[in-house]
PDB file of C-alpha atoms in Angstrom:
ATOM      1  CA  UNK A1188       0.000   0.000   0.000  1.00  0.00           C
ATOM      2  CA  UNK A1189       0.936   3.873  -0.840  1.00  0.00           C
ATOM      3  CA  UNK A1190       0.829   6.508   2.036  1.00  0.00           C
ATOM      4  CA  UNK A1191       0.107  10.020   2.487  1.00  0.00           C
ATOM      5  CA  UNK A1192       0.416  11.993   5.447  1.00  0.00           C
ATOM      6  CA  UNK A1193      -2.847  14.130   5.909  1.00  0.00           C
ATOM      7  CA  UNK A1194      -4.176  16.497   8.844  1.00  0.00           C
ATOM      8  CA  UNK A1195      -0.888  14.932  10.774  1.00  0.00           C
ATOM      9  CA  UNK A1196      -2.051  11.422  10.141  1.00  0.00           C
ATOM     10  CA  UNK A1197      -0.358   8.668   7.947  1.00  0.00           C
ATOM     11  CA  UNK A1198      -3.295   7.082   5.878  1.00  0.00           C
ATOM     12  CA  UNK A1199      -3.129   4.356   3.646  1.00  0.00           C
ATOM     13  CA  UNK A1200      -4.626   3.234  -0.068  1.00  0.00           C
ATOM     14  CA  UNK A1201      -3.964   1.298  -2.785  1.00  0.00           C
ATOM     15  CA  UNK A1202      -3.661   2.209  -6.292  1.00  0.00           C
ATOM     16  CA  UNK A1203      -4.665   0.051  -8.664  1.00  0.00           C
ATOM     17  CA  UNK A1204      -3.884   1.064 -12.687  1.00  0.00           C
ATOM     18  CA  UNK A1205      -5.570   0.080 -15.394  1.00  0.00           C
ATOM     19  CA  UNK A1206      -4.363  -2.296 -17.391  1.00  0.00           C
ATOM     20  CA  UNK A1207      -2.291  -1.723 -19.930  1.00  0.00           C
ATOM     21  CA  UNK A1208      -4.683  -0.701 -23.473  1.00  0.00           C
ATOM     22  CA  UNK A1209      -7.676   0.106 -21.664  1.00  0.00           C
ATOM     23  CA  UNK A1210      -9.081   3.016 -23.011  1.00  0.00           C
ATOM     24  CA  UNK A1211      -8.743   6.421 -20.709  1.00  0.00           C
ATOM     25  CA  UNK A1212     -11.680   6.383 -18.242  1.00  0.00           C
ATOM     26  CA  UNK A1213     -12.627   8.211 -15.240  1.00  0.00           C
ATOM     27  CA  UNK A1214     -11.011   6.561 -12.152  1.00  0.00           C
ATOM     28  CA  UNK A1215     -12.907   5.024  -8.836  1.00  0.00           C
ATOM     29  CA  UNK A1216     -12.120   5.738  -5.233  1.00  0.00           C
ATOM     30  CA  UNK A1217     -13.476   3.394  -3.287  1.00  0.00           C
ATOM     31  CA  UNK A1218     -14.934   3.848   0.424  1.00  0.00           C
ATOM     32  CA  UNK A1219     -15.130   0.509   2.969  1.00  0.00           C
ATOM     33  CA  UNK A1220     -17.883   0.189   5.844  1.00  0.00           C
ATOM     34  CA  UNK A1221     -17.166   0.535   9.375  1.00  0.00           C
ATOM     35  CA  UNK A1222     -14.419  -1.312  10.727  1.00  0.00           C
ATOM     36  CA  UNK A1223     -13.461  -2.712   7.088  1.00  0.00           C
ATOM     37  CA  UNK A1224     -10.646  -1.947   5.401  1.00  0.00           C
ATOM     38  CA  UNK A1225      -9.711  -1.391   1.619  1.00  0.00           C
ATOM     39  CA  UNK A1226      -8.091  -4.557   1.013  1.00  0.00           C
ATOM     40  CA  UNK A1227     -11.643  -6.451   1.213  1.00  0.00           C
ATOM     41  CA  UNK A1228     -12.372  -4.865  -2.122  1.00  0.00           C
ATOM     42  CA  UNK A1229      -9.561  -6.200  -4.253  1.00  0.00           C
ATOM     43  CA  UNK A1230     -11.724  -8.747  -5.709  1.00  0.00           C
ATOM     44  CA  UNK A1231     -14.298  -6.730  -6.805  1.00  0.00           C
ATOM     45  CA  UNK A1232     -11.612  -4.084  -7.697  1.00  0.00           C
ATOM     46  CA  UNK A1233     -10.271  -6.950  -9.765  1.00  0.00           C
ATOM     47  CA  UNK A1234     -13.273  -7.822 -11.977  1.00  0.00           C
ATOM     48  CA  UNK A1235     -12.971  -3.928 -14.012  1.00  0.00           C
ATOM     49  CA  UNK A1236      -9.368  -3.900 -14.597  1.00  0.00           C
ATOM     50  CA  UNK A1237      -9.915  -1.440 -17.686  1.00  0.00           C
ATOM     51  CA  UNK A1238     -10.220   1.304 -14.986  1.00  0.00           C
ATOM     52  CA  UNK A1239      -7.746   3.114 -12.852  1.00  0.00           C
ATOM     53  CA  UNK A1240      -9.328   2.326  -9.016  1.00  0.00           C
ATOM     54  CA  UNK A1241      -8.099   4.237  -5.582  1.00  0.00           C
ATOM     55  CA  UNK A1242      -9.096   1.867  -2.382  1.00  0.00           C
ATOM     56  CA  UNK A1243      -8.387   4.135   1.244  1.00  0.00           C
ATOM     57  CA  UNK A1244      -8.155   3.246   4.108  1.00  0.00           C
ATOM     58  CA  UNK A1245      -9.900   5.864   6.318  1.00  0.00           C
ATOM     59  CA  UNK A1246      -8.631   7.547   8.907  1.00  0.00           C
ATOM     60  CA  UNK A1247      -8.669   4.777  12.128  1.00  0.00           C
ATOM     61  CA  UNK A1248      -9.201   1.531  10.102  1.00  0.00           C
ATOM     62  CA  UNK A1249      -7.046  -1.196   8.731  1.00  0.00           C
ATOM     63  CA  UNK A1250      -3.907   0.569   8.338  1.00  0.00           C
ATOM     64  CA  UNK A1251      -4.320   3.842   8.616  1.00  0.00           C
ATOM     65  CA  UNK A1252      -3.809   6.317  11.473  1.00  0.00           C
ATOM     66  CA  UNK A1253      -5.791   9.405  13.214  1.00  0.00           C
ATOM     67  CA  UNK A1254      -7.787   6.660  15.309  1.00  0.00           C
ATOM     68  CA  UNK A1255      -7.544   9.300  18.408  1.00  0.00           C
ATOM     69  CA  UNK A1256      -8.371  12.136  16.227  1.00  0.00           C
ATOM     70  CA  UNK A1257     -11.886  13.465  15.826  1.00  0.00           C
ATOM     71  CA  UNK A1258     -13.785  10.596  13.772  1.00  0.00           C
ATOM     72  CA  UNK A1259     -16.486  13.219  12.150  1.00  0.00           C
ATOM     73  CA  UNK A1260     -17.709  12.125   8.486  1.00  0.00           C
ATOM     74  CA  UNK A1261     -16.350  15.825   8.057  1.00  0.00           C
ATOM     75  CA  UNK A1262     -12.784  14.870   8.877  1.00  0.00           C
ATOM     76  CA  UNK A1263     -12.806  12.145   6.529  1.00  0.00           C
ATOM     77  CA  UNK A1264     -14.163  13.625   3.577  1.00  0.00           C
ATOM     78  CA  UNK A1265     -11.081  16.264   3.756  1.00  0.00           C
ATOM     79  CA  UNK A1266      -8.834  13.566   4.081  1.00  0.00           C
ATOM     80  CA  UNK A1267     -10.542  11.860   1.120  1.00  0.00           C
ATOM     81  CA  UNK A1268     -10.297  14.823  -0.648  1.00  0.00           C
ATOM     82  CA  UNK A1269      -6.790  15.555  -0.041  1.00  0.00           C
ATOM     83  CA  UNK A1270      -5.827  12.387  -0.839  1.00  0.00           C
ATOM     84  CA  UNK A1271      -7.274  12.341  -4.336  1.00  0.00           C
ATOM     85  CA  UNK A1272      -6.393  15.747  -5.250  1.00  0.00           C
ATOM     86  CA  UNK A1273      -3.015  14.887  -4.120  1.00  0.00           C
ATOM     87  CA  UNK A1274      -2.803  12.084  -6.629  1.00  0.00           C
ATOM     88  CA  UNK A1275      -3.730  13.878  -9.423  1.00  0.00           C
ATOM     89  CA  UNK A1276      -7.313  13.185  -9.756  1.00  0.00           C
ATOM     90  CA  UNK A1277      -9.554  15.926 -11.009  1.00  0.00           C
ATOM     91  CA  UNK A1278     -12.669  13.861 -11.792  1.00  0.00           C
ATOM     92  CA  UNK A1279     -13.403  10.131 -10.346  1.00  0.00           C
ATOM     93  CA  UNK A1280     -16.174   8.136  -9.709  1.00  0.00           C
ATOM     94  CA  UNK A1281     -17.584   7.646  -6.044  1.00  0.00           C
ATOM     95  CA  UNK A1282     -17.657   4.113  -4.957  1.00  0.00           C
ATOM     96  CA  UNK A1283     -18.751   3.835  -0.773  1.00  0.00           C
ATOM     97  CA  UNK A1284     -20.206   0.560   1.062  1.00  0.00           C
ATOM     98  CA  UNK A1285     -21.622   1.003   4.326  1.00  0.00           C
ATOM     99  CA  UNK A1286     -20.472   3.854   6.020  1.00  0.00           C
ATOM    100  CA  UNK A1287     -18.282   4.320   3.324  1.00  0.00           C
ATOM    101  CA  UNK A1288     -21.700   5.751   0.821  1.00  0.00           C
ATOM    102  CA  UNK A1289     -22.411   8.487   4.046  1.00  0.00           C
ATOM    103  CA  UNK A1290     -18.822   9.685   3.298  1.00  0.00           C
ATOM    104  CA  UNK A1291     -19.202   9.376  -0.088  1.00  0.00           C
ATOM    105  CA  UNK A1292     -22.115  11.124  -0.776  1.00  0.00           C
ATOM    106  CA  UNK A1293     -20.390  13.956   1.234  1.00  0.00           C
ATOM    107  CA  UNK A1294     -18.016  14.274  -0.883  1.00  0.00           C
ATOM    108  CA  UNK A1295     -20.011  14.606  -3.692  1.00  0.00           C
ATOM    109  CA  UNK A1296     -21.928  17.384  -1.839  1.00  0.00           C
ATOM    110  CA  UNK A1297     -18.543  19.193  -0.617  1.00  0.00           C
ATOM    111  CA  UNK A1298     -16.717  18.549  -4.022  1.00  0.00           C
ATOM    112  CA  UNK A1299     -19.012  18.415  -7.286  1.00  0.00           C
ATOM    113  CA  UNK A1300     -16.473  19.651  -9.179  1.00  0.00           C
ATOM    114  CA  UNK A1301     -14.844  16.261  -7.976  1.00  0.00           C
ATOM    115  CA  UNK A1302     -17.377  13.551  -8.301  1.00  0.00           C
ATOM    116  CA  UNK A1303     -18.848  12.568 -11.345  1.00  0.00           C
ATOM    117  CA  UNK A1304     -21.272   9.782 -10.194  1.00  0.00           C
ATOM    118  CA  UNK A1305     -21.380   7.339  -7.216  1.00  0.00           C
ATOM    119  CA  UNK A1306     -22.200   4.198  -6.197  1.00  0.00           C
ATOM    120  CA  UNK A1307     -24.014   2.786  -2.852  1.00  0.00           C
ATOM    121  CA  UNK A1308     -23.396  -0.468  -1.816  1.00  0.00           C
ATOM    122  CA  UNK A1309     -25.543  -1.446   1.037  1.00  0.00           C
ATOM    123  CA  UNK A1310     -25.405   2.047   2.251  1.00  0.00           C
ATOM    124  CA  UNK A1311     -25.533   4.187   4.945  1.00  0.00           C
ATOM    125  CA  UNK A1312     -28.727   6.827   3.489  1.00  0.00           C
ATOM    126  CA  UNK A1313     -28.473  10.002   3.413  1.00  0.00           C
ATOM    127  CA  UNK A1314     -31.429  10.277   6.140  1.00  0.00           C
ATOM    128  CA  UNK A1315     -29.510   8.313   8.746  1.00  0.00           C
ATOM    129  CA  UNK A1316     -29.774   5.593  10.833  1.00  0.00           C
ATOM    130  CA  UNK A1317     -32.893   5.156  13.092  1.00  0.00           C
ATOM    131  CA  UNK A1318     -32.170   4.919  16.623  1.00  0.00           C
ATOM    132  CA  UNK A1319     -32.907   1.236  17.129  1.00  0.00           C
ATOM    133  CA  UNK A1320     -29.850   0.656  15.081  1.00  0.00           C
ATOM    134  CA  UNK A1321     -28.206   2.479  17.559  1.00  0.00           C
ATOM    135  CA  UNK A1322     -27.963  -1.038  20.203  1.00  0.00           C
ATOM    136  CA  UNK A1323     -26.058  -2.601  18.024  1.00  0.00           C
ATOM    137  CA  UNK A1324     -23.530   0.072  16.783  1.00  0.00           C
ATOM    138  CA  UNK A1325     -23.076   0.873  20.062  1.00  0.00           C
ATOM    139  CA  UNK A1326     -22.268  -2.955  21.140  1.00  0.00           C
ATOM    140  CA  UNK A1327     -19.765  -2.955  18.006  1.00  0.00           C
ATOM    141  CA  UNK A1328     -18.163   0.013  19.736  1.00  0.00           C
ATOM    142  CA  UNK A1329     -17.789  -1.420  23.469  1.00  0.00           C
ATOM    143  CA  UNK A1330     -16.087  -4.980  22.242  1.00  0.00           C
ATOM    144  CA  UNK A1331     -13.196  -3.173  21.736  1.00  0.00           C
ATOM    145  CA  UNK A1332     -10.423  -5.748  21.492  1.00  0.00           C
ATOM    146  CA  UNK A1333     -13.057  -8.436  21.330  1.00  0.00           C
ATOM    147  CA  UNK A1334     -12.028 -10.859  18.527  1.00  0.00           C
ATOM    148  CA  UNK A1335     -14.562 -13.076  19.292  1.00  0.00           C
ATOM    149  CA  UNK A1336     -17.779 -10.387  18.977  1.00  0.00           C
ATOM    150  CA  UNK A1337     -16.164  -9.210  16.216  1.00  0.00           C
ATOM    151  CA  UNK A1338     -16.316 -12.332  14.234  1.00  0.00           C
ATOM    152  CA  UNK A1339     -19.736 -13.172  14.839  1.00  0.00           C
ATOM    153  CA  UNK A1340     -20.437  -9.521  13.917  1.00  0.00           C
ATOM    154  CA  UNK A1341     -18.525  -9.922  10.238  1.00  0.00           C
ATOM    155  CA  UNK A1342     -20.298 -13.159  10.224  1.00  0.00           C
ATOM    156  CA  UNK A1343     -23.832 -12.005  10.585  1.00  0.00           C
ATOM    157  CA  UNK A1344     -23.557  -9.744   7.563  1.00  0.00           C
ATOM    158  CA  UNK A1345     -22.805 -12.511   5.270  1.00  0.00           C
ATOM    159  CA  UNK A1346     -25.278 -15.061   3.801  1.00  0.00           C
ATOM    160  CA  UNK A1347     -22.807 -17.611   2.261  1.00  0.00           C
ATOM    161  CA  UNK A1348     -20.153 -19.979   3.714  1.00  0.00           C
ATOM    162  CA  UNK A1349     -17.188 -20.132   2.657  1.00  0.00           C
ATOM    163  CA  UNK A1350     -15.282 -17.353   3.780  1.00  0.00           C
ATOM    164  CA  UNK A1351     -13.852 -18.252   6.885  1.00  0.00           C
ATOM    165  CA  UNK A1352     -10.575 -16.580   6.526  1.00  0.00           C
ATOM    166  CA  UNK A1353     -12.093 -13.405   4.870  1.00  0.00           C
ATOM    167  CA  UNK A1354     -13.616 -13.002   8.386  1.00  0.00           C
ATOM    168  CA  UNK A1355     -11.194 -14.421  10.530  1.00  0.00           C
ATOM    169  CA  UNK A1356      -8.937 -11.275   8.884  1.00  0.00           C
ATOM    170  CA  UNK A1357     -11.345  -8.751   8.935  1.00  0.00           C
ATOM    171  CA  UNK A1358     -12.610  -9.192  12.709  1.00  0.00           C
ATOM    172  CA  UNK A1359      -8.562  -9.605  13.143  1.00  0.00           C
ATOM    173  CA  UNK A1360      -8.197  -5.786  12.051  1.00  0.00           C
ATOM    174  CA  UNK A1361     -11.750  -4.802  13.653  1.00  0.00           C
ATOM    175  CA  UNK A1362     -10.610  -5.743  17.467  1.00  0.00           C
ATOM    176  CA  UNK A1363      -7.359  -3.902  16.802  1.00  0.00           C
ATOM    177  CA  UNK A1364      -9.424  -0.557  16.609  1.00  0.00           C
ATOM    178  CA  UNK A1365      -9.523   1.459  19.243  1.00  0.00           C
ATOM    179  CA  UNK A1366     -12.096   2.569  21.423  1.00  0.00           C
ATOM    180  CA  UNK A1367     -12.020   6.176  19.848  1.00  0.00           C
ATOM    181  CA  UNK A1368     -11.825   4.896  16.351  1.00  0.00           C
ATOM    182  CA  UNK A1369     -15.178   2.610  17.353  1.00  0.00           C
ATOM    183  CA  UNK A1370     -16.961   5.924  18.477  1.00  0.00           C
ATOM    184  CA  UNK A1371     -17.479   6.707  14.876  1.00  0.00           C
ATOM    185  CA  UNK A1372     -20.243   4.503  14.622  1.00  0.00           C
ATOM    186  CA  UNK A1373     -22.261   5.555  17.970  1.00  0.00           C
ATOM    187  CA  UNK A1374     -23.418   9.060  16.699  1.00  0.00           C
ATOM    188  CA  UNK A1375     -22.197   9.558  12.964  1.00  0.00           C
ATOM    189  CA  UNK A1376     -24.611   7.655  11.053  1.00  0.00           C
ATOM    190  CA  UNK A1377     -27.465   8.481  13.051  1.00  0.00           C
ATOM    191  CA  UNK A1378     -27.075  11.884  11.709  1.00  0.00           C
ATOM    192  CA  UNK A1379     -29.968  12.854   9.034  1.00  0.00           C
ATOM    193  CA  UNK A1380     -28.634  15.037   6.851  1.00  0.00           C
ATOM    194  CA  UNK A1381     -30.378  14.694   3.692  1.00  0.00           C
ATOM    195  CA  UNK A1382     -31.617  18.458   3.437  1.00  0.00           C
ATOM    196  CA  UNK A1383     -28.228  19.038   2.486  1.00  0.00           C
ATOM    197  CA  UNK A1384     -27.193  15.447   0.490  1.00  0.00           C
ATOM    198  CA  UNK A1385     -30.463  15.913  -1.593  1.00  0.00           C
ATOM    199  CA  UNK A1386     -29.872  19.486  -2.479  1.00  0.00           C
ATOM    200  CA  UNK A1387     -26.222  18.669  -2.942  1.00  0.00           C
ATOM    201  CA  UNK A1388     -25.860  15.490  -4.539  1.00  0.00           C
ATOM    202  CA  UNK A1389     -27.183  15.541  -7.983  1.00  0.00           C
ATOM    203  CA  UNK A1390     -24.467  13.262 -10.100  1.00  0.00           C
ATOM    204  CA  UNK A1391     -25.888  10.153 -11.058  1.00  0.00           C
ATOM    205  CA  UNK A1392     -26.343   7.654  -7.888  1.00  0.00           C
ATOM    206  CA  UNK A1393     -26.326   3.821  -8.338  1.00  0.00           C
ATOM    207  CA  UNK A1394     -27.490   2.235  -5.115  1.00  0.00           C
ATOM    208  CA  UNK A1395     -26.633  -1.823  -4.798  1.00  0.00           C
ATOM    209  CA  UNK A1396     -29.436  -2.638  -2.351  1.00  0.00           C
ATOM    210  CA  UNK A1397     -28.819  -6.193  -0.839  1.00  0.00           C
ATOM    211  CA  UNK A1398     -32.443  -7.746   0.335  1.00  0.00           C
ATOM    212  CA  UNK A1399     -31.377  -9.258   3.244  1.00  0.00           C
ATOM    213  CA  UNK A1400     -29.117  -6.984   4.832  1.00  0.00           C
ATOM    214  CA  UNK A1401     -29.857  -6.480   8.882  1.00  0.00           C
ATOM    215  CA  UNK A1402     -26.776  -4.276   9.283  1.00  0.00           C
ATOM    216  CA  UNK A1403     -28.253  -1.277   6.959  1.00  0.00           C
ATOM    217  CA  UNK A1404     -32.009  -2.166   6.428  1.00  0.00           C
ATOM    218  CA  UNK A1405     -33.240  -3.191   3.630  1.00  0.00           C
ATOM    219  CA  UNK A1406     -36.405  -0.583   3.469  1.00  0.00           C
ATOM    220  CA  UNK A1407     -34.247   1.749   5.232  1.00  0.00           C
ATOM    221  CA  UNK A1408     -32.049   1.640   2.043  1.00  0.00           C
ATOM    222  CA  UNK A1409     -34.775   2.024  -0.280  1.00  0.00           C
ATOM    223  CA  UNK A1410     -36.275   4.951   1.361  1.00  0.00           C
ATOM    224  CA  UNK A1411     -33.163   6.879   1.218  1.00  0.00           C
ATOM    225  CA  UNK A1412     -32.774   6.603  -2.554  1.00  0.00           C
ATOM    226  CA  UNK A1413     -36.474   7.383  -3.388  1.00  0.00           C
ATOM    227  CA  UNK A1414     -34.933  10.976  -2.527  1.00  0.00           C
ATOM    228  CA  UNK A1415     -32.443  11.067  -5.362  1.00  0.00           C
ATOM    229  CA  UNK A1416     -33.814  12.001  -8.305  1.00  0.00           C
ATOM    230  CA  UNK A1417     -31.019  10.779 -10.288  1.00  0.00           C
ATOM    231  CA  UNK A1418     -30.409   7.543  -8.253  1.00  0.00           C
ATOM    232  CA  UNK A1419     -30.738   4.071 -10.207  1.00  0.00           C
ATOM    233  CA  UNK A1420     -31.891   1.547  -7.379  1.00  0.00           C
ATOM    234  CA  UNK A1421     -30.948  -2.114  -7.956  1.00  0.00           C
ATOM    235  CA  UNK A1422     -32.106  -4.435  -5.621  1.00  0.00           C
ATOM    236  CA  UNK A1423     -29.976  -8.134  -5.309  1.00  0.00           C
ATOM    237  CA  UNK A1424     -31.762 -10.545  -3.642  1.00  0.00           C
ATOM    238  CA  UNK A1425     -30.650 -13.281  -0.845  1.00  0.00           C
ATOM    239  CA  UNK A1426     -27.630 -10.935  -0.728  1.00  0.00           C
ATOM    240  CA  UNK A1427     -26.713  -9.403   3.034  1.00  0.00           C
ATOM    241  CA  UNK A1428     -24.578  -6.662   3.952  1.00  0.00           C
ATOM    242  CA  UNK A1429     -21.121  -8.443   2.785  1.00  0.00           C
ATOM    243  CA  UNK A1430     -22.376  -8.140  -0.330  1.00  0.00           C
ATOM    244  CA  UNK A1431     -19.070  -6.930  -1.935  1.00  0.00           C
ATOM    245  CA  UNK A1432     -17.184  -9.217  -0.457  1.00  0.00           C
ATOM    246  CA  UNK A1433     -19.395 -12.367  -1.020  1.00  0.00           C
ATOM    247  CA  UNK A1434     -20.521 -11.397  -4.389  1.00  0.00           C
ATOM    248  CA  UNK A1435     -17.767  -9.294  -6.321  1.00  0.00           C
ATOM    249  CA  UNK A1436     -19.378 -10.643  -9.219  1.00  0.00           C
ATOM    250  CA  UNK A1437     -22.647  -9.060  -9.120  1.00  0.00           C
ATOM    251  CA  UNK A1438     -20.699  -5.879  -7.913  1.00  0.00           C
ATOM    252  CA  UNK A1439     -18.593  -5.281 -10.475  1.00  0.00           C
ATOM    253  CA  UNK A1440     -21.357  -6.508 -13.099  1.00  0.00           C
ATOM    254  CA  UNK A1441     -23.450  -3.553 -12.124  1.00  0.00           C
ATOM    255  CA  UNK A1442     -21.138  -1.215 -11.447  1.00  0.00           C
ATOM    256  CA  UNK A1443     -19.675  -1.601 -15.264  1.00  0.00           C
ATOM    257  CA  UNK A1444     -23.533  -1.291 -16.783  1.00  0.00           C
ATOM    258  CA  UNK A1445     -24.325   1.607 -14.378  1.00  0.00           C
ATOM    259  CA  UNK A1446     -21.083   3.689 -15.811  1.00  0.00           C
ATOM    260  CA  UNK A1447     -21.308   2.205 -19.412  1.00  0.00           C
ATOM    261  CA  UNK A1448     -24.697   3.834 -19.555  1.00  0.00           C
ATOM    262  CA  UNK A1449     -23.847   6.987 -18.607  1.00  0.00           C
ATOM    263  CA  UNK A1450     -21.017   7.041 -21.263  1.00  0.00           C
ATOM    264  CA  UNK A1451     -23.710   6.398 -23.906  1.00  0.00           C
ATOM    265  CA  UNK A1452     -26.656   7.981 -22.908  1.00  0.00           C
ATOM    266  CA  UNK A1453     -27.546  10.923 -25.134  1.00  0.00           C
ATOM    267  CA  UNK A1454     -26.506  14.448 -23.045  1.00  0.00           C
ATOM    268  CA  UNK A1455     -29.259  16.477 -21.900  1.00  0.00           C
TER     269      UNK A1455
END
């Protein structure tokens, strides 16, 4: 992985080119869920090597550091800024799972010169999280350390076996966090900003809704994108919250025919 050091803090990413031939194309930057990390993308990342694809790691997760800093969805989408605009990237495509799309979409709101389209996978909306989500974040943030709850919380958002020592390495990274990098989920995606996201966000939004997903809800999902006039909803059925990393595949698949139609639709 590549660093950069940004607001004091060493953060990670990796940079994946496009292969050699492929025709220019806008870049992604992709954006992992809570307590992920970039590297649980590569397989998706892998299926659309024609395009140039930026993976972070934010600010308190996998490698990155900051976790003691102040874990605001505003911090992160200046680091996410900085880093891109530090690379060279002048227009990219959005790409956020999880708590990664509530980012995401704020950078699209803070940046439109930036952000030419986006995609949701099982994401965060833009209204927030109710508060009965708010047990479980919360129990995510006080098992600290806890390898154990961490597994069976990486295994409840997946609906396949199989992938044993996916999770066995993700809730490995997860229980490293600390406690103030874990505070990011008790108030941040409760937050309902969507005056401003709907207002602000107006590039093309795919959202990769997952029918069985009990991390982000389903209809909770749904009712966030009927807000976006521009959003293309795709639901996936007997697909849960891992749905990126259990179904690359599908990801990828959509992804590609979301972008190739924007390259050929007819301009406005």
């Amino acid at each position: 992985m590549a660093t950069m050091t940004v607001q004091g803090d060493v953060l990670y990413y990796d940079d994946y080119p496009a292969a050699p031939g492929s025709e220019p194309q806008l870049p992604l930057v992709w954006l992992h869920g809570f307590s992920f990390n970039a590297a649980l993308y590569r397989p998706a990342i892998e299926l659309m090597p024609d395009r140039r694809h930026i993976a972070i790691d934010m600010r308190g997760h996998g490698k990155s550091a900051g976790a003691d800093t102040d874990m605001t969805f505003e911090r992160i989408v200046s680091d996410i800024h900085a880093i891109v605009t530090g690379l060279g990237i002048d227009r990219f495509v959005m790409v956020g799972h999880s708590i990664g799309n509530a980012v995401g979409m704020r950078v699209a709101a803070t940046h439109p010169e930036l952000v030419e389209s986006g995609v949701a996978i099982a994401g965060v909306p833009a209204i927030g999280m109710p508060s009965v989500a708010r047990a479980g974040l919360t129990a995510i943030q006080d098992s600290a350390g806890d390898f154990d709850t961490f597994l069976a919380t990486f295994t409840a958002m997946f609906r396949h076996p199989g992938h044993d020592e996916l999770l066995r390495s993700a809730a490995t990274a997860a229980a490293g966090m600390t406690a103030s990098a874990l505070a990011l989920a008790a108030d941040q995606p409760m937050r309902d900003d969507s005056d401003v996201l709907v207002e602000g966000v107006t590039q093309p939004w795919l959202f990769l809704i997952p029918s069985q997903d009990d991390a982000v809800p389903t209809s909770l999902q749904r009712a966030g994108a009927e807000f976006f006039v521009n959003g293309t909803v795709v639901n996936i059925e007997d697909e849960g919250h891992g749905l990126p990393q259990e179904r690359p595949d599908l990801v990828a698949e959509h992804i590609g025919a979301f972008l190739s139609a924007l390259t050929t639709a007819p301009a406005a």
